[in-house]
Tab-separated table of C-alpha atoms in Angstrom:
chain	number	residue	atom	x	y	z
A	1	UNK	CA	-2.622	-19.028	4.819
A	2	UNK	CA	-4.184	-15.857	6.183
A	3	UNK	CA	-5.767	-13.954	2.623
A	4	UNK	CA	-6.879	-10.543	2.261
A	5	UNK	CA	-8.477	-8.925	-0.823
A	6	UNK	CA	-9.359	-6.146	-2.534
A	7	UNK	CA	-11.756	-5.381	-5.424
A	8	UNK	CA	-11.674	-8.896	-5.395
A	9	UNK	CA	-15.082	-9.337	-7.360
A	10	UNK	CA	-17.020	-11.863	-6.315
A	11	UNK	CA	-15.064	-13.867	-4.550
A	12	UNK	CA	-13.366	-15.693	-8.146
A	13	UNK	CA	-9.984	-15.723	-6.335
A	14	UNK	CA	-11.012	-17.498	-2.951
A	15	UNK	CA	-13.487	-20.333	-5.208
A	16	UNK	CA	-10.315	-21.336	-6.853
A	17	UNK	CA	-8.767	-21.896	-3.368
A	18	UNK	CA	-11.538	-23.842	-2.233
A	19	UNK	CA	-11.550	-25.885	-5.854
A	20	UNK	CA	-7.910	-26.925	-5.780
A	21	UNK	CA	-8.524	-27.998	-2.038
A	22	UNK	CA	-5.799	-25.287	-0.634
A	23	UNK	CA	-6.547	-24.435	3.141
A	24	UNK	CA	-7.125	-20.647	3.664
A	25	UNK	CA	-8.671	-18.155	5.979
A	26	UNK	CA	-10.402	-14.848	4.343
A	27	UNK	CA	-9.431	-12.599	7.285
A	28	UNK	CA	-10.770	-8.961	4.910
A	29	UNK	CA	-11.702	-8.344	1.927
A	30	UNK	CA	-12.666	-5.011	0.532
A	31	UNK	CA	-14.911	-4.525	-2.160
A	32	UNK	CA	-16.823	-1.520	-3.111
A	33	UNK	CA	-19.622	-3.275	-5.370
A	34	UNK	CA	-22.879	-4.509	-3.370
A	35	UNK	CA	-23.445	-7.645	-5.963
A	36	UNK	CA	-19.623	-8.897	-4.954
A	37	UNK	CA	-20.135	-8.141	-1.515
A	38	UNK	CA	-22.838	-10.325	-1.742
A	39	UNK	CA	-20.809	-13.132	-3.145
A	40	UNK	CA	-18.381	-12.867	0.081
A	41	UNK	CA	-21.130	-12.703	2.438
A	42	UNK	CA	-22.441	-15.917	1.150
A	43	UNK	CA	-18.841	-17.941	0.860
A	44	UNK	CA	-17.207	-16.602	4.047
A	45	UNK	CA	-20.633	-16.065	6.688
A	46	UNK	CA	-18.906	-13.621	9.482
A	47	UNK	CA	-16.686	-11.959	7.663
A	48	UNK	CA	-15.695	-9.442	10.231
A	49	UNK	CA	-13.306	-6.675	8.408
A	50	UNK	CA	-15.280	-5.554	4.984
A	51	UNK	CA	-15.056	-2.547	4.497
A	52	UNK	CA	-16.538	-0.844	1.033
A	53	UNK	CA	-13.665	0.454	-0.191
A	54	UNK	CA	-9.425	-0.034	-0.555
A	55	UNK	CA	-9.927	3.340	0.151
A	56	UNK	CA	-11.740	3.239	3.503
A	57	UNK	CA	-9.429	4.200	6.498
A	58	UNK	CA	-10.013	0.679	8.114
A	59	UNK	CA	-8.316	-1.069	5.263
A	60	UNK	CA	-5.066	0.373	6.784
A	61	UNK	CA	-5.307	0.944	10.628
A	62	UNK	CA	-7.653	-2.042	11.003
A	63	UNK	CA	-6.213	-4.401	8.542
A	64	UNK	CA	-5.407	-7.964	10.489
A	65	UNK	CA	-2.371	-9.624	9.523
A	66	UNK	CA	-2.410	-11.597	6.559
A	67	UNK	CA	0.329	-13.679	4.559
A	68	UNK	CA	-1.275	-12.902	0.884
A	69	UNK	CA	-2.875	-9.900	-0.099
A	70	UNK	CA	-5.042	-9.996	-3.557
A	71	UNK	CA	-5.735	-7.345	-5.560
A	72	UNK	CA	-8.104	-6.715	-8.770
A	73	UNK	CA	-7.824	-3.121	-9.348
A	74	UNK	CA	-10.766	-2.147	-11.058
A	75	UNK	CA	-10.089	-3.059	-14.148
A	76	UNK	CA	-12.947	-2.090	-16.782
A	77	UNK	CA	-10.997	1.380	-17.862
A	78	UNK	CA	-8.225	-0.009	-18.936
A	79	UNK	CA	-9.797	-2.853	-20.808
A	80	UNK	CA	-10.052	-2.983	-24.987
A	81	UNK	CA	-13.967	-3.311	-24.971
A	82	UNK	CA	-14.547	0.062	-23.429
A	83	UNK	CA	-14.570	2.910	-25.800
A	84	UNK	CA	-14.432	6.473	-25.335
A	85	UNK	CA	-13.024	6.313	-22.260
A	86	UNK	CA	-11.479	9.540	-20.809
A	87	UNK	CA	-8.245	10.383	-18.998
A	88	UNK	CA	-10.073	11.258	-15.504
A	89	UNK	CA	-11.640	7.838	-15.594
A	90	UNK	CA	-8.267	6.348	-15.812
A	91	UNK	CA	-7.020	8.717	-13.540
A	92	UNK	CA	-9.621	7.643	-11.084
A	93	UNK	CA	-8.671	3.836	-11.732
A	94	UNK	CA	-5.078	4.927	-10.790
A	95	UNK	CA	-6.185	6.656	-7.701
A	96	UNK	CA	-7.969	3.398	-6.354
A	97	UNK	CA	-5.005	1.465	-7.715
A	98	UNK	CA	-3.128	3.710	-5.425
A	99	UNK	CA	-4.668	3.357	-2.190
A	100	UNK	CA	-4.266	-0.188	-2.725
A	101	UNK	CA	-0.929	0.537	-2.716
A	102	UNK	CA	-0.923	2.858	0.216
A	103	UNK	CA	-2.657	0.110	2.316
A	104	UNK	CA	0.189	-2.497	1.426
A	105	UNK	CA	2.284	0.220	2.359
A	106	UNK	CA	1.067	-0.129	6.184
A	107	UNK	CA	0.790	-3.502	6.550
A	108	UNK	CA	3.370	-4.915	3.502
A	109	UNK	CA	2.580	-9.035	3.398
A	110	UNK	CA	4.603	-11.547	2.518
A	111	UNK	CA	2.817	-12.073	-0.909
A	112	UNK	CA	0.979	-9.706	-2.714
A	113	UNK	CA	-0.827	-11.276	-6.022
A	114	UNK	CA	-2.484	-8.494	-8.555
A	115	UNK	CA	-4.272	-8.784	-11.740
A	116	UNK	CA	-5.356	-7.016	-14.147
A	117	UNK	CA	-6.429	-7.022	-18.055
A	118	UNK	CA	-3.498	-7.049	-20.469
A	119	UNK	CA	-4.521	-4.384	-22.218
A	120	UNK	CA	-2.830	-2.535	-19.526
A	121	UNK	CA	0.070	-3.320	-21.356
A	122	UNK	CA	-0.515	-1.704	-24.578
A	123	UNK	CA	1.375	1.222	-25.755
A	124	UNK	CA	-1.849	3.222	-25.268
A	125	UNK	CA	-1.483	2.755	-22.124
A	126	UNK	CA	2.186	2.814	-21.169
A	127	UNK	CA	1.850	5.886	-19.062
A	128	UNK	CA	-0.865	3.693	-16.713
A	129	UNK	CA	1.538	0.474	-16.695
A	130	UNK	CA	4.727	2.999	-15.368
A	131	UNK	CA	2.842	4.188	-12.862
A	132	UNK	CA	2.020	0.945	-11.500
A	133	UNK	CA	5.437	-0.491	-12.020
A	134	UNK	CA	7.245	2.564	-10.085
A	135	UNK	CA	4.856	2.059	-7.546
A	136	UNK	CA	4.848	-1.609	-6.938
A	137	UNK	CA	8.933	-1.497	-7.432
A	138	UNK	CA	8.784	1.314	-4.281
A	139	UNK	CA	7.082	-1.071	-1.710
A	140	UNK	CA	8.196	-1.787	1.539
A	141	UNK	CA	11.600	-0.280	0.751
A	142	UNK	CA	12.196	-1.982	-2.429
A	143	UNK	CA	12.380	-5.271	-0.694
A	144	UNK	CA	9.700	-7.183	-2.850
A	145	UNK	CA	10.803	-9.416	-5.603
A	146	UNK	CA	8.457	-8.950	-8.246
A	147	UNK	CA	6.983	-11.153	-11.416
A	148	UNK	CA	5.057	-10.117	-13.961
A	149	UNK	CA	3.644	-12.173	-16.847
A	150	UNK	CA	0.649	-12.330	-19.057
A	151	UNK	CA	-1.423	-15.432	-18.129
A	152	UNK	CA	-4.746	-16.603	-20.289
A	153	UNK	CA	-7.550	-18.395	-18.506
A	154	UNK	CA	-8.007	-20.617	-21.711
A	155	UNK	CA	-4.047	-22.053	-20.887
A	156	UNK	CA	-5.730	-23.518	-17.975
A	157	UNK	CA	-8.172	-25.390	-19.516
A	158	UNK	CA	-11.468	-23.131	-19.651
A	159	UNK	CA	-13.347	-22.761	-22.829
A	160	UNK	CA	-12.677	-18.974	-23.377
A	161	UNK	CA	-9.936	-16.660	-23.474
A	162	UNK	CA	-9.348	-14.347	-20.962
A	163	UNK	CA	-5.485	-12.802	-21.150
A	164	UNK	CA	-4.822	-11.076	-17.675
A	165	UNK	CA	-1.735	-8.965	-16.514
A	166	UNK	CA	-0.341	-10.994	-13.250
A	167	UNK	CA	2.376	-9.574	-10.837
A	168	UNK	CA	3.043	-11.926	-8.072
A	169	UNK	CA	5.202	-10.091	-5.726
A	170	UNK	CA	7.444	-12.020	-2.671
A	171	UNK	CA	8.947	-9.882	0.348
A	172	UNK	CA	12.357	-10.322	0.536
């Protein structure tokens, strides 16, 4: 499988590819933090497309093809551990969740895989999780089937719990 990511962290998505022995090549990844960046530079030496940012013009008229596409949308607005936080900042989160969305839009792949906490889910929130739903649902002409369920790290055997939003997405 050809893989491309974005805000993909540091590089937790590609280690459990490599830990459950499945053959991949990391073809881009984008990822505004240095500290991730970092991470990928270290796992995946000559990484040629990085750019900084989802929202970085290269993500879209450079990006090389790719089979699955991964996505962590920054995530720490929407979460239930930060307080006080405002309307622009999740405004801002929905922006960057957007130009994910507008660099699918260019090069749609066959899977698309994105996460995020499951707070996103909460009533609070509702406004945030239509606006992600009405824009996944208007990809690539409607042609993706899409999943969504919660999943939970600790289901998997690890010793905490960590509930996270999944859609896994297929082109149809």
């Amino acid at each position: 499988w050809l893989v491309a990511t974005s805000f993909s962290g540091g590089d937790t998505f590609s280690c459990h590819l490599r830990r459950f022995g499945h053959p991949f090549t990391l073809v881009a990844a984008s990822e505004p933090e240095a500290h991730h960046r970092s991470a990928h530079a270290a796992n995946h030496p000559g990484l040629a497309r990085f750019p900084s940012c989802v929202s970085h013009p290269s993500v879209t008229t450079e990006m090389p093809f790719h089979h699955l596409r991964v996505g962590g949308f920054p995530c720490e607005d929407f979460s239930n551990l930060k307080r006080g936080v405002t309307r622009a900042q999740l405004l801002y989160s929905l922006k960057r969740f957007d130009w994910f969305v507008d660099s699918l839009r260019h090069m749609p792949p066959l899977v698309v895989l994105l996460e995020n906490v499951a707070s996103l889910l909460s009533s609070r929130l509702e406004w945030v999780a239509n606006h992600i739903e009405h824009a996944l649902h208007g990809l690539a002409g409607g042609r993706y089937l899409i999943f969504r369920d919660i999943l939970c790290s600790s289901s998997f055997g690890s010793r905490y719990t960590r509930p996270r939003v999944i859609w896994l997405m297929y082109l149809h």
